PDB file of C-alpha atoms in Angstrom:
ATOM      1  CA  UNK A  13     -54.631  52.717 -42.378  1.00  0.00           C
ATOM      2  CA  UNK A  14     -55.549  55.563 -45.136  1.00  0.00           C
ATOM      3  CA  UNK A  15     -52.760  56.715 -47.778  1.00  0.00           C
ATOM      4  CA  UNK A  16     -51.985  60.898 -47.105  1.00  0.00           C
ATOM      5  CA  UNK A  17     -54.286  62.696 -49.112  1.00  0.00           C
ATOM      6  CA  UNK A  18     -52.844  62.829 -52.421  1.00  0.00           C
ATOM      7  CA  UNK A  19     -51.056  60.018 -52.483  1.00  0.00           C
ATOM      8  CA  UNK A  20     -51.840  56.873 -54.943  1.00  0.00           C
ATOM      9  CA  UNK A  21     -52.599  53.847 -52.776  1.00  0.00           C
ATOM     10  CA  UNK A  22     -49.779  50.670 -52.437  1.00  0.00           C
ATOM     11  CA  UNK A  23     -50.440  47.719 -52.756  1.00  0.00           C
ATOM     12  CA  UNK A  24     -48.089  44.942 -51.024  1.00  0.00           C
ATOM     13  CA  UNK A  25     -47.681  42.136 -53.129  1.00  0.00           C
ATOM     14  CA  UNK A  26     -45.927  39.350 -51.749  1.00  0.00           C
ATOM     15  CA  UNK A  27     -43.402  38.061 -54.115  1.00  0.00           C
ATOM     16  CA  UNK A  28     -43.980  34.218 -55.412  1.00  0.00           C
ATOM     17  CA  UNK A  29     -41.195  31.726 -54.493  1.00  0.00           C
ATOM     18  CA  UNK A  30     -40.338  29.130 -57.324  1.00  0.00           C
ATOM     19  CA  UNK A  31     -38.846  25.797 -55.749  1.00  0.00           C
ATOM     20  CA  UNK A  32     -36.607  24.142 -58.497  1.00  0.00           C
ATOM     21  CA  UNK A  33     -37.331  20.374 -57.496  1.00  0.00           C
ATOM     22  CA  UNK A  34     -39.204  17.602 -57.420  1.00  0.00           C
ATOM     23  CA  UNK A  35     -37.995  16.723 -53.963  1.00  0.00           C
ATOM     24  CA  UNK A  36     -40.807  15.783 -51.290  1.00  0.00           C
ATOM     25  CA  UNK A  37     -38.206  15.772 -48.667  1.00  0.00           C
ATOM     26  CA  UNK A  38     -37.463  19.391 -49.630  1.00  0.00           C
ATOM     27  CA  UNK A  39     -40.740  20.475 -49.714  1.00  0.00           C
ATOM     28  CA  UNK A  40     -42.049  18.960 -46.450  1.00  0.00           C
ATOM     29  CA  UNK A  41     -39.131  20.663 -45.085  1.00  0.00           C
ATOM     30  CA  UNK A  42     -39.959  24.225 -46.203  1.00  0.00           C
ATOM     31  CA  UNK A  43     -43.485  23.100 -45.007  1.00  0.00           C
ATOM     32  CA  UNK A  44     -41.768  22.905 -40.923  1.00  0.00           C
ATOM     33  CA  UNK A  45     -40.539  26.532 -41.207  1.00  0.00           C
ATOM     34  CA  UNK A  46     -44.092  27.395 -42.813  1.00  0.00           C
ATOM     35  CA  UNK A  47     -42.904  28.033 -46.436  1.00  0.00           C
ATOM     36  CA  UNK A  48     -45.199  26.910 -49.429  1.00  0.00           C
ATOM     37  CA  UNK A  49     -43.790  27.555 -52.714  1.00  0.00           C
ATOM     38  CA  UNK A  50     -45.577  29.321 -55.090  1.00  0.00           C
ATOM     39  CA  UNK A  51     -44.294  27.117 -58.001  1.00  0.00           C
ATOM     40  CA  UNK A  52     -42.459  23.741 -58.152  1.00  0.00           C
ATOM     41  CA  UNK A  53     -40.593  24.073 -61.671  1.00  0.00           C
ATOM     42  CA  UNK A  54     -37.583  21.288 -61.945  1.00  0.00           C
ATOM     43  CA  UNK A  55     -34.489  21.968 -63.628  1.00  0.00           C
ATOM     44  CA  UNK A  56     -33.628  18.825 -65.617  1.00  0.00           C
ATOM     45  CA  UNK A  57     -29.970  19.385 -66.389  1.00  0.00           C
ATOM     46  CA  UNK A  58     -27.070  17.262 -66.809  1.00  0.00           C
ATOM     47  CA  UNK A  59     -25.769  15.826 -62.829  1.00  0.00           C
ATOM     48  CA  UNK A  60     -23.227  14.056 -64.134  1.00  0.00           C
ATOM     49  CA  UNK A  61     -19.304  14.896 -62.070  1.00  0.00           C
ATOM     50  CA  UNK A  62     -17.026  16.253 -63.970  1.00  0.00           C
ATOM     51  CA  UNK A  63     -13.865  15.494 -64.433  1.00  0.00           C
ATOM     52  CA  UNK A  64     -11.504  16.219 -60.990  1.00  0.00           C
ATOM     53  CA  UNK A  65     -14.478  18.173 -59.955  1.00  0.00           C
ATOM     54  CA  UNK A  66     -14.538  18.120 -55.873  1.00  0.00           C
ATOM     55  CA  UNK A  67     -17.696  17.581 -53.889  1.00  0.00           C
ATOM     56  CA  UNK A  68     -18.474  20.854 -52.286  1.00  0.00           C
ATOM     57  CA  UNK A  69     -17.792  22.538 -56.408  1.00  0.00           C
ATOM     58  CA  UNK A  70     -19.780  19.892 -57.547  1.00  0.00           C
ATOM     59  CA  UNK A  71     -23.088  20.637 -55.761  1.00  0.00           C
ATOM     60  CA  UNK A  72     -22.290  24.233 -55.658  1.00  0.00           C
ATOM     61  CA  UNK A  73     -22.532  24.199 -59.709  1.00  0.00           C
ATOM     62  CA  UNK A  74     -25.288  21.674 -59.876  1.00  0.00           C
ATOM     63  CA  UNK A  75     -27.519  24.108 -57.451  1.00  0.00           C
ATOM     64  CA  UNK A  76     -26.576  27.311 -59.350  1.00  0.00           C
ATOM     65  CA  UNK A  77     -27.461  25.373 -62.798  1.00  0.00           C
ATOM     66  CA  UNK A  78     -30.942  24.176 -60.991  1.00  0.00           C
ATOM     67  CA  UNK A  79     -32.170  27.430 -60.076  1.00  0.00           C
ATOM     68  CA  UNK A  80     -30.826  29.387 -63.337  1.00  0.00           C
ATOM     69  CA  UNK A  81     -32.692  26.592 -65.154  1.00  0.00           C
ATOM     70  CA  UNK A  82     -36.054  26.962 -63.429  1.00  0.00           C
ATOM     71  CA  UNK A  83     -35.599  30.901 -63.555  1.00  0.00           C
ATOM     72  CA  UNK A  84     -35.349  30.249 -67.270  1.00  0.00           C
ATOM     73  CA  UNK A  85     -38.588  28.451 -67.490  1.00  0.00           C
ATOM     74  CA  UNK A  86     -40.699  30.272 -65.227  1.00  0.00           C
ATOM     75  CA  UNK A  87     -39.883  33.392 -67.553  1.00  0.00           C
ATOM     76  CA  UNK A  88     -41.172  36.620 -64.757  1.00  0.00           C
ATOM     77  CA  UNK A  89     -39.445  37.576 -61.237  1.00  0.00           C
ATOM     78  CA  UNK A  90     -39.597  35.817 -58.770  1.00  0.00           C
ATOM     79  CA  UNK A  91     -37.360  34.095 -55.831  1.00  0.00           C
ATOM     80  CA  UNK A  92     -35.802  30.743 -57.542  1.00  0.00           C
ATOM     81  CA  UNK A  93     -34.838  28.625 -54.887  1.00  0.00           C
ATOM     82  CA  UNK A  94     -32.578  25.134 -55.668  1.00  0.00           C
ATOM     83  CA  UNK A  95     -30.502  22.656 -53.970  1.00  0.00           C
ATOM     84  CA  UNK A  96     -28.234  19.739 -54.769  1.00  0.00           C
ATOM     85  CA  UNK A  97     -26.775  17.180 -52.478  1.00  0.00           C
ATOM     86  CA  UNK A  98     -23.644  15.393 -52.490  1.00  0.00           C
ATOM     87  CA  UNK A  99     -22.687  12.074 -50.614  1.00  0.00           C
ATOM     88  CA  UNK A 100     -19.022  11.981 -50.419  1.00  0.00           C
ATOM     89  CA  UNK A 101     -15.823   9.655 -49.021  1.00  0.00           C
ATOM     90  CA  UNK A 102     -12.992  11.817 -49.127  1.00  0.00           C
ATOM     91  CA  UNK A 103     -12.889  13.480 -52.806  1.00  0.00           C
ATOM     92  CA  UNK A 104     -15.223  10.548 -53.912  1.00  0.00           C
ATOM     93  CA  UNK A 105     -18.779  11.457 -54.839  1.00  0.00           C
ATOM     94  CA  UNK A 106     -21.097   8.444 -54.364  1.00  0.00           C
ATOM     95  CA  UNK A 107     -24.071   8.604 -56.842  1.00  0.00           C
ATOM     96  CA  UNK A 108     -27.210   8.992 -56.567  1.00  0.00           C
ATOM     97  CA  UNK A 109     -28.700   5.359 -56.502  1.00  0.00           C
ATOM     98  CA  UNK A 110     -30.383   4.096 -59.447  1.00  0.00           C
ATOM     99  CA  UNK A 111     -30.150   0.599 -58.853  1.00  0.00           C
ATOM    100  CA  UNK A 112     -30.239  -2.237 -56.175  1.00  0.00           C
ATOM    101  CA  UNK A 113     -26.709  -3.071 -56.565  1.00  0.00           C
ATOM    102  CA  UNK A 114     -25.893   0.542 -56.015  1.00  0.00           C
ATOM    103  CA  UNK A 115     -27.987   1.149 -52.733  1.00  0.00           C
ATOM    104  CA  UNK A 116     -25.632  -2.119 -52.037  1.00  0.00           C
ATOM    105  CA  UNK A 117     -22.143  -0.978 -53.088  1.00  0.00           C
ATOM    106  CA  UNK A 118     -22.928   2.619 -50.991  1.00  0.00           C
ATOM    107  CA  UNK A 119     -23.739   1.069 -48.381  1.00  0.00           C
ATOM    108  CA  UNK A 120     -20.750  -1.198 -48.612  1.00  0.00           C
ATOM    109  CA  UNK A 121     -18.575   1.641 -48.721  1.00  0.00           C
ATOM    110  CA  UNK A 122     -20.088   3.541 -46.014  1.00  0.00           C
ATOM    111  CA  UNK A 123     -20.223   0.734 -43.431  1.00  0.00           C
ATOM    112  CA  UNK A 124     -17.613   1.675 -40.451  1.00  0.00           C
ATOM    113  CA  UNK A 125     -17.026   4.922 -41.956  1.00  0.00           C
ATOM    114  CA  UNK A 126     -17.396   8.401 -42.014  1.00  0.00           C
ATOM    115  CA  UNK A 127     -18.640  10.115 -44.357  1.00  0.00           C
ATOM    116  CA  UNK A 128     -19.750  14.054 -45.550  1.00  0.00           C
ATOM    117  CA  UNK A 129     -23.097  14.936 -46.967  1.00  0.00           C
ATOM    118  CA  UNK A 130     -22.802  18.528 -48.892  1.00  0.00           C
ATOM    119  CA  UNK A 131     -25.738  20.310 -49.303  1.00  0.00           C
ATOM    120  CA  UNK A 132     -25.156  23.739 -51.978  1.00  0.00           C
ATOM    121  CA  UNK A 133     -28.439  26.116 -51.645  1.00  0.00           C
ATOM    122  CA  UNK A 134     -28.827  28.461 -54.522  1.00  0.00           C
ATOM    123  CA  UNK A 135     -31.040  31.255 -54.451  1.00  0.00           C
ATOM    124  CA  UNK A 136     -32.012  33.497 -57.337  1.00  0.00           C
ATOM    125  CA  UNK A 137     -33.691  36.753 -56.270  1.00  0.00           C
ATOM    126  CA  UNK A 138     -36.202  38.935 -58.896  1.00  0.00           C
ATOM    127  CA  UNK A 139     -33.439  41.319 -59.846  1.00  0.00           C
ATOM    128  CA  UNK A 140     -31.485  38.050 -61.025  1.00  0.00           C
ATOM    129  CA  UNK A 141     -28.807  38.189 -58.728  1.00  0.00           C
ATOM    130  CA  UNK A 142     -27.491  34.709 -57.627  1.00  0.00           C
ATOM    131  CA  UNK A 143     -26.380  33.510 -53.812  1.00  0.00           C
ATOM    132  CA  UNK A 144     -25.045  30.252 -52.720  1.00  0.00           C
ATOM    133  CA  UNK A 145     -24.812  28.446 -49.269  1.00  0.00           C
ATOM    134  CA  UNK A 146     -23.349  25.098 -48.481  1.00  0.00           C
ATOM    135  CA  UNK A 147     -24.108  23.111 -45.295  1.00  0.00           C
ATOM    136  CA  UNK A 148     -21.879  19.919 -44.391  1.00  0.00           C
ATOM    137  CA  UNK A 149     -22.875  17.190 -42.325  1.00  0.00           C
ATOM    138  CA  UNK A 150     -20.081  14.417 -41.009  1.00  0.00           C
ATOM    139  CA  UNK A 151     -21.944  11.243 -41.108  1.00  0.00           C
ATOM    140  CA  UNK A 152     -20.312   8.096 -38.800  1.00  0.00           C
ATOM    141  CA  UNK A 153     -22.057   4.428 -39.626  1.00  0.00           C
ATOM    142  CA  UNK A 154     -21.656   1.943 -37.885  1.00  0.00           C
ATOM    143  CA  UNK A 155     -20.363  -1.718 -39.616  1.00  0.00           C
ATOM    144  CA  UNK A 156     -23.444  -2.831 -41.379  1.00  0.00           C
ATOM    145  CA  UNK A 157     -23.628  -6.696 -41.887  1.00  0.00           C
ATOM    146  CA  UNK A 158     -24.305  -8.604 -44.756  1.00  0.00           C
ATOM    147  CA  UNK A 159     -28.198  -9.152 -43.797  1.00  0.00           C
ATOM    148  CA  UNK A 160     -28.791  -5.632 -42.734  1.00  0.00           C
ATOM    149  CA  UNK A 161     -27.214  -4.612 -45.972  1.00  0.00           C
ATOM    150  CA  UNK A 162     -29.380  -7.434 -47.951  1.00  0.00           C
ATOM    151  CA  UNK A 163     -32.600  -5.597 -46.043  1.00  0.00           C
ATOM    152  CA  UNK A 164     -32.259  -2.273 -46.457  1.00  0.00           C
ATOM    153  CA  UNK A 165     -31.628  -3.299 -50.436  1.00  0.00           C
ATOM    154  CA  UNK A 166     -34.728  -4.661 -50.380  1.00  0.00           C
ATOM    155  CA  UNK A 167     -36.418  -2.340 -48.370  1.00  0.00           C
ATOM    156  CA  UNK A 168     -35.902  -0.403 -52.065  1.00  0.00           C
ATOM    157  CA  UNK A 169     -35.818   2.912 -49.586  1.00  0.00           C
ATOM    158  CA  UNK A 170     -31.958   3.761 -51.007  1.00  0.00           C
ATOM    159  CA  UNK A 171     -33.206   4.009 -54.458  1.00  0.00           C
ATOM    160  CA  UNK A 172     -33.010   7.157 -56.069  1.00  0.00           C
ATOM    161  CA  UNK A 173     -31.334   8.743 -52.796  1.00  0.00           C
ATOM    162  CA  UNK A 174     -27.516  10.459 -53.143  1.00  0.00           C
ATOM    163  CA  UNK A 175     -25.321   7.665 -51.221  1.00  0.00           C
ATOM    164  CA  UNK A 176     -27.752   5.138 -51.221  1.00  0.00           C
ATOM    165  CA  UNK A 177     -29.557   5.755 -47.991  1.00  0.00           C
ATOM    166  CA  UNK A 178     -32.209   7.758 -46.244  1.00  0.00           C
ATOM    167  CA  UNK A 179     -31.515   8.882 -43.046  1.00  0.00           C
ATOM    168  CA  UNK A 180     -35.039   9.910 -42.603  1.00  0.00           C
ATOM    169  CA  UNK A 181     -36.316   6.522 -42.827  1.00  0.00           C
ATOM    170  CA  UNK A 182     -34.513   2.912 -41.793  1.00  0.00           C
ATOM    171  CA  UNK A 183     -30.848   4.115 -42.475  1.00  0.00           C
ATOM    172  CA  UNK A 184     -30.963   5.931 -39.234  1.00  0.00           C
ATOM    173  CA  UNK A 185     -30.520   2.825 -37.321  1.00  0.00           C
ATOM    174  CA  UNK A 186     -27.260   2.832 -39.643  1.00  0.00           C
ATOM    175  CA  UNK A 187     -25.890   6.103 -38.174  1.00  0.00           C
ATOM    176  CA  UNK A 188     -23.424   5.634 -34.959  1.00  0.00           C
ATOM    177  CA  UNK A 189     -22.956   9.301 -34.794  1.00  0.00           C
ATOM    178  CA  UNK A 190     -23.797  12.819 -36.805  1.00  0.00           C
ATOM    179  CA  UNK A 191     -22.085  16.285 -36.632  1.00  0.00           C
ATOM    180  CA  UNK A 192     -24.213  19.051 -38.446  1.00  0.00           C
ATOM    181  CA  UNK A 193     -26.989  19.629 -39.355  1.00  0.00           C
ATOM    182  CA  UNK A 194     -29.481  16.750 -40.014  1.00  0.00           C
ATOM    183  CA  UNK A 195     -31.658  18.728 -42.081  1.00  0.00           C
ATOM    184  CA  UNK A 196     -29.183  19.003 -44.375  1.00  0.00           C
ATOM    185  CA  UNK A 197     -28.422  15.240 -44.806  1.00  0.00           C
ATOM    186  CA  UNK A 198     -32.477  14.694 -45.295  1.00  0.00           C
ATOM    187  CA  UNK A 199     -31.689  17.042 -48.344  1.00  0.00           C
ATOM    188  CA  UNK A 200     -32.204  20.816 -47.480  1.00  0.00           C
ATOM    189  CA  UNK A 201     -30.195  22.468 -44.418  1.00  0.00           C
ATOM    190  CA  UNK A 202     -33.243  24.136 -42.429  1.00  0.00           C
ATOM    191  CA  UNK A 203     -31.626  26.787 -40.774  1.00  0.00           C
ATOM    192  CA  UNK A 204     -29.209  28.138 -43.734  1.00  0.00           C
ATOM    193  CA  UNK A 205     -32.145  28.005 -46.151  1.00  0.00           C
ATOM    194  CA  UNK A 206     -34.046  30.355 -44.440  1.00  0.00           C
ATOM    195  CA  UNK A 207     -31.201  32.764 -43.547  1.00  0.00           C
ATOM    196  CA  UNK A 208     -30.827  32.868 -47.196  1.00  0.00           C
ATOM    197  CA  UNK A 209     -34.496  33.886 -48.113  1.00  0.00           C
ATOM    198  CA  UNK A 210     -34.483  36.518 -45.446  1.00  0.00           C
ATOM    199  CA  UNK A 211     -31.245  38.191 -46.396  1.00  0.00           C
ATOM    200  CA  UNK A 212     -32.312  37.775 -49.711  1.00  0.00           C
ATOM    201  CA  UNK A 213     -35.582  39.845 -49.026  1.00  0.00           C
ATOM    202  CA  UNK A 214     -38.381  36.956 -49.223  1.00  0.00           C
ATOM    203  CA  UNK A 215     -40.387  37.487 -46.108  1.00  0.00           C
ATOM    204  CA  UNK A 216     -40.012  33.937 -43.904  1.00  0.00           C
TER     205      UNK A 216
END
């Protein structure tokens, strides 16, 4: 297709997408709808819960300070996208596991239970403008005995997961029933993530 004479010649450049994490999970996801960052650029900023902060506030904030962070360091427009995700009893946030004996005390807690996982999407566009999303999952386990505990534990799967568990992996056999998306409990709600690039512009 020609330009009408006298006109200059446009060029369609495809604007780059910065993902603001380190996350495999979140980036094999993108990979299923057939997004491929342009950038991976991590945020490292303070996670820790503030006082009488709720879940669904506290991932919202930690998602918003993600992709402002990573905006800041890649410096030039560009689509900034960042998540956080929350495990949560209740008003209790469960942390993300940095030890044995905390993959052990989640999954204490969570055995027989339900439980929500929060996931806050935040996406900054290239005229700097901020939007948020959250996604909630309602997660029922089933009662986990000691030895299935004592496995999983050393299975070393929960570490470094929010909640202590994976439900990708072994914890599914853990999971007596889910309402949501699943997506979203693997770390990055599918469906909601890409409604947000398209109505944020970024062709999907």
């Amino acid at each position: 297709m020609t330009s009408p004479k006298g006109a200059s010649p446009i060029a369609s450049v495809k604007p780059e997408l910065v993902l603001a994490s380190e996350s495999p999970r979140r980036l094999a996801l993108l990979a299923q709808a057939g997004i491929v960052p342009a950038h991976i650029i991590p945020a490292a900023i303070d996670e820790r819960v503030k006082k009488d902060e709720l879940p669904r506030l506290h991932a919202l904030r930690l998602a918003q300070e993600k992709a402002r962070g990573a905006q800041a360091r890649y410096g030039r427009a560009a689509f900034i996208l960042a998540a956080d995700t929350v495990v949560a009893c209740g008003r209790r946030i469960l942390p993300k596991a940095e030890t044995d004996d905390q993959v052990r005390e989640c999954l204490q807690l969570l055995s027989g239970r339900r439980h929500q996982v929060m996931t806050a999407v935040a996406l900054v566009a290239p005229d700097g403008a901020c939007r948020t999303r959250l996604a909630m999952t309602r997660v029922s386990f089933l009662r986990l005995e000691d030895g299935a505990i004592k496995a999983y534990v050393d299975s070393r799967e929960g570490v470094g997961k929010a909640g202590g568990y994976a439900i990708q992996g072994r914890a599914e056999i853990f999971v007596k029933e889910i309402n949501g998306s699943y997506s979203n409990v693997v770390g990055l709600p599918l469906a909601l993530t890409v409604a947000l690039l398209k109505g944020a512009g970024f062709p999907c």
